[in-house]
XYZ file of C-alpha atoms in Angstrom:
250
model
C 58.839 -69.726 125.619
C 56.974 -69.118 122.345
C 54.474 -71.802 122.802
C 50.937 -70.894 123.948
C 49.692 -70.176 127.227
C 47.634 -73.698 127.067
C 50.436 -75.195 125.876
C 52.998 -73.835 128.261
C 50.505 -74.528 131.296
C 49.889 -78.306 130.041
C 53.739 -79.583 129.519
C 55.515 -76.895 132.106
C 56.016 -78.591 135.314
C 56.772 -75.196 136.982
C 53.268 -74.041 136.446
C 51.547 -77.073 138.182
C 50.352 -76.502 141.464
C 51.752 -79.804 142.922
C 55.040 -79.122 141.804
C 57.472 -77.392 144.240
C 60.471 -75.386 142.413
C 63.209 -76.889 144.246
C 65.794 -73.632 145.491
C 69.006 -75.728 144.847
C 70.682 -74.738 141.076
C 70.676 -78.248 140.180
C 66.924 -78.970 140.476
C 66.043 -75.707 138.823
C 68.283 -76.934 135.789
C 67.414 -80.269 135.784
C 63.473 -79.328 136.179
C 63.991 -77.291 133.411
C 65.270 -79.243 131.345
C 62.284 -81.547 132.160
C 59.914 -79.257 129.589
C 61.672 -80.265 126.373
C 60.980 -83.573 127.250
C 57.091 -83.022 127.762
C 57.297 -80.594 124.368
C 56.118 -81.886 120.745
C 59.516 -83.190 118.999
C 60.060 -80.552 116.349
C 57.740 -78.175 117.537
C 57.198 -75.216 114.498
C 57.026 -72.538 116.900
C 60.271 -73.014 118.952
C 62.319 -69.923 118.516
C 66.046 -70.518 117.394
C 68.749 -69.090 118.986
C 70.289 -66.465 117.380
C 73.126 -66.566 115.353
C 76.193 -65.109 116.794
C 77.554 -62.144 114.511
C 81.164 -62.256 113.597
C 81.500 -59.882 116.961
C 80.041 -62.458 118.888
C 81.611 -62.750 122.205
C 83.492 -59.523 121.880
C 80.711 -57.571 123.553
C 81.783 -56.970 127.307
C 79.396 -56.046 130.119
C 80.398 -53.353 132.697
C 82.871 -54.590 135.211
C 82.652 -53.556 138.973
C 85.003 -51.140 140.700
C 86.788 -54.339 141.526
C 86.465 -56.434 138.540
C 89.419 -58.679 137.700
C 90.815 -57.360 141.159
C 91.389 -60.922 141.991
C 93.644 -63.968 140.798
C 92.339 -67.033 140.568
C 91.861 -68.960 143.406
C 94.532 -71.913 142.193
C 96.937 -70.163 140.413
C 95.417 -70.558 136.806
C 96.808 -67.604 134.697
C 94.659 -64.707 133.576
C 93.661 -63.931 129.700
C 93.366 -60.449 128.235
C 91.011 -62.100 125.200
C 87.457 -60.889 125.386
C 86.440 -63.268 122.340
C 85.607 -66.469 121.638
C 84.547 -67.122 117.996
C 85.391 -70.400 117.521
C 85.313 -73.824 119.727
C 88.495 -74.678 121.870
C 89.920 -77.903 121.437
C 88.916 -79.894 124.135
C 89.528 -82.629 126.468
C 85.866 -84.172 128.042
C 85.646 -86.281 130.937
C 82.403 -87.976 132.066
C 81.200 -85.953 135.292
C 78.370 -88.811 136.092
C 76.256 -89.258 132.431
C 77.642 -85.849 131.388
C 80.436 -84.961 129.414
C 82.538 -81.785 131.050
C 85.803 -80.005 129.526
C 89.138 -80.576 131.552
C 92.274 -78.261 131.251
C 93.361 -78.631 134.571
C 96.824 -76.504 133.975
C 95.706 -73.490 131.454
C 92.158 -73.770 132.246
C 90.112 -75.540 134.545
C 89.144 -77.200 136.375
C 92.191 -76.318 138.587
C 90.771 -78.363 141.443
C 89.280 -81.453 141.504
C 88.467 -83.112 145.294
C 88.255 -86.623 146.301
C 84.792 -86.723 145.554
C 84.744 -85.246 141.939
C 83.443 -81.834 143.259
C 85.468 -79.389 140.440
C 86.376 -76.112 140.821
C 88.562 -72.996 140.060
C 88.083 -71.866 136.211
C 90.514 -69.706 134.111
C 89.615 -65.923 134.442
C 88.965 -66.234 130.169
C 86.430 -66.465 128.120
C 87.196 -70.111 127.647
C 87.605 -70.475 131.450
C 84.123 -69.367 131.852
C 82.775 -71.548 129.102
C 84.164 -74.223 131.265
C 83.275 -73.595 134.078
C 79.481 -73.029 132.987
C 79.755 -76.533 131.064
C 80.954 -78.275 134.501
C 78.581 -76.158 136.602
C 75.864 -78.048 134.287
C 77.563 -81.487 134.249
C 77.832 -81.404 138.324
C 74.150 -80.499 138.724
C 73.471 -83.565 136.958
C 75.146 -85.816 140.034
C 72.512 -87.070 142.522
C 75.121 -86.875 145.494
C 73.602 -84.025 147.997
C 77.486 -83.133 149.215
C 78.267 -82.174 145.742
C 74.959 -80.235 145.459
C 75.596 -78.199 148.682
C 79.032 -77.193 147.626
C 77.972 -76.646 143.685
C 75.994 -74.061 146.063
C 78.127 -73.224 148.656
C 81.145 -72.412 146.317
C 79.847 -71.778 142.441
C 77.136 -69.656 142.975
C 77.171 -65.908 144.010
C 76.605 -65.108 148.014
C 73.676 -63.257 148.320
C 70.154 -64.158 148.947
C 69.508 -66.322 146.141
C 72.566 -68.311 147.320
C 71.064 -68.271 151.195
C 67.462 -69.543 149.571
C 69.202 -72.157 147.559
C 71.147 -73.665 150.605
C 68.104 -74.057 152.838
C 66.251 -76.273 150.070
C 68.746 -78.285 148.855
C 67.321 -81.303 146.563
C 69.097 -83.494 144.329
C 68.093 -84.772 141.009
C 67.158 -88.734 141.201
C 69.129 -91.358 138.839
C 66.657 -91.033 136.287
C 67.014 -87.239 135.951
C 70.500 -87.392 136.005
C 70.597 -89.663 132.916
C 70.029 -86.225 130.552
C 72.221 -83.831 128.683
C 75.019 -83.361 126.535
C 76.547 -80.143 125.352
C 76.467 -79.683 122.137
C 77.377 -76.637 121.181
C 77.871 -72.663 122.918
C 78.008 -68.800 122.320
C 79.731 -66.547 124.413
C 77.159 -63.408 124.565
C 79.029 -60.970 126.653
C 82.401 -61.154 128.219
C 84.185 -58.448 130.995
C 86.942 -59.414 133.375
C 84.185 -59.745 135.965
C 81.484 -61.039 134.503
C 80.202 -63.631 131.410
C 77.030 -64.512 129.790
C 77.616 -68.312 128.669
C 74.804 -69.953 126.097
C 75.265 -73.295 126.565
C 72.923 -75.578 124.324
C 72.155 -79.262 125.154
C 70.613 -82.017 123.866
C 68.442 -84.183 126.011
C 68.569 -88.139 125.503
C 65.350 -88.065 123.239
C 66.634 -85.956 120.539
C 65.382 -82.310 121.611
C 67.473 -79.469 121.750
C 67.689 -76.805 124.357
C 69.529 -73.944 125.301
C 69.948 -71.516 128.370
C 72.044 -68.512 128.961
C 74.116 -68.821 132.552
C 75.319 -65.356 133.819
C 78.271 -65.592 135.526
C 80.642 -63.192 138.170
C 84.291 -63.869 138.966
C 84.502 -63.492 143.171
C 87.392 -64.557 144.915
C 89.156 -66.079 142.694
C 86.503 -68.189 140.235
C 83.611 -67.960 138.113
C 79.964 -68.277 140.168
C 76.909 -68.633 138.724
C 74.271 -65.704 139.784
C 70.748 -66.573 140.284
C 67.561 -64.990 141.640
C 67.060 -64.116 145.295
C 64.491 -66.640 145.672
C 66.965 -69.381 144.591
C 66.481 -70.454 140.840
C 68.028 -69.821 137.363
C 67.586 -66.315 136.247
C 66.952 -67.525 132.677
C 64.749 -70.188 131.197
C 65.887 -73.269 129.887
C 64.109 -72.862 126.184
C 63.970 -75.711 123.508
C 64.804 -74.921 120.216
C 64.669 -76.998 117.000
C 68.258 -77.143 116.062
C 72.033 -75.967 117.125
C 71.769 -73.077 114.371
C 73.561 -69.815 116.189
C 75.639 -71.814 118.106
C 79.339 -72.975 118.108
C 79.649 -76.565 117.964
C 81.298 -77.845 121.031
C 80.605 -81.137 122.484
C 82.675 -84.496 124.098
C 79.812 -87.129 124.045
């Protein structure tokens, strides 16, 4: 973040010593999220996100040996587009206090359980907007059978995943009260792999943003995080949705 080291040290929960950064996805996000609450409303030195050139979302990263190798996991169909310049139209539903995009047919989520656990995105660029907007709005659920399968099926097997599962915490009622989507930019796009900017805006009238890098395996997006369990990339407040597509349900 651009604030100052005093700054950052003061209102960053992560750097406290009593403070525990919980493994699980959900706690990383939600603890993230918990800074833009603790920063000055309007700070001057929060850095913007940048604004997406008319290419934006047209850049691809490398694909595997195997990338786009497999179908999705529920039948969704498959989208040659590697762009996304402008904001789908969109039905939301409420996943807990969130707001989440539902295409259940074209684009996910292709499978919804019993207990609202969703799953199985479009292999698209608007599949993996979705499924990075529902990744967020199920992290927000304090239910610890949702949390161990947001793990157990959304994020990439590996390490980080292993780490995640053996620490799994979920966000109390009053944590789960928090975002909205409000707008996105699709920074990189491949077959196999996405970079989704999602930005937010928290109940108190802050804005955030953070980039989720995603990996189609077996059949659906998953979100990749470090080995030791937590969100590659920060969750950064910025002081307005400049840069970024308008997209929200709530």
């Amino acid at each position: 973040m651009s604030q100052s080291t005093e700054s950052t040290t003061e209102s960053n929960p992560f750097t406290k010593p009593g403070f525990i950064i919980a493994a699980a996805l959900v706690v990383a996000l939600i603890a993230a999220t918990v800074i833009i609450f603790l920063l000055p409303k309007g700070q001057g030195n929060a850095q913007p996100a940048p604004a997406p050139a008319e290419t934006s979302g047209s850049v691809t990263v490398s694909p595997s040996a195997s990338a786009g190798a497999d179908k999705s996991v529920c039948g969704l169909p498959a989208s040659s587009e590697v762009a996304l310049g402008s904001a789908p139209s969109s039905k939301w539903e409420l996943v807990g206090r969130t707001a989440a995009p539902t295409d259940p047919d074209t684009v996910g989520p292709g499978i919804t359980a019993e207990n609202g656990f969703r799953s199985c995105f479009a292999q698209s660029p608007t599949g993996a907007l979705y499924a990075a907007a529902n990744m967020v709005a199920l992290g927000g659920l304090s239910d610890e059978g949702i949390q161990k399968e947001l793990i157990e099926k959304l994020v990439v097997p590996g390490p980080g995943r292993d780490a995640a599962l053996k620490d799994i915490r979920t966000p109390s009622s009053a944590d789960s009260s928090s975002i909205q989507i409000r707008g996105f930019v699709i920074k990189a796009y491949s077959t196999s792999a996405a970079h989704v900017d999602l930005a937010f805006s928290t109940p108190t009238g802050e804005y955030g943003h953070g980039v989720l890098p995603l990996k189609w395996i077996d059949g659906d997006w998953k979100l990749e995080i470090s080995d030791a369990g937590e969100l590659l990339n920060d969750v950064v407040q910025v002081s307005d949705l400049g840069g970024f597509i308008p997209w929200s349900g709530a």
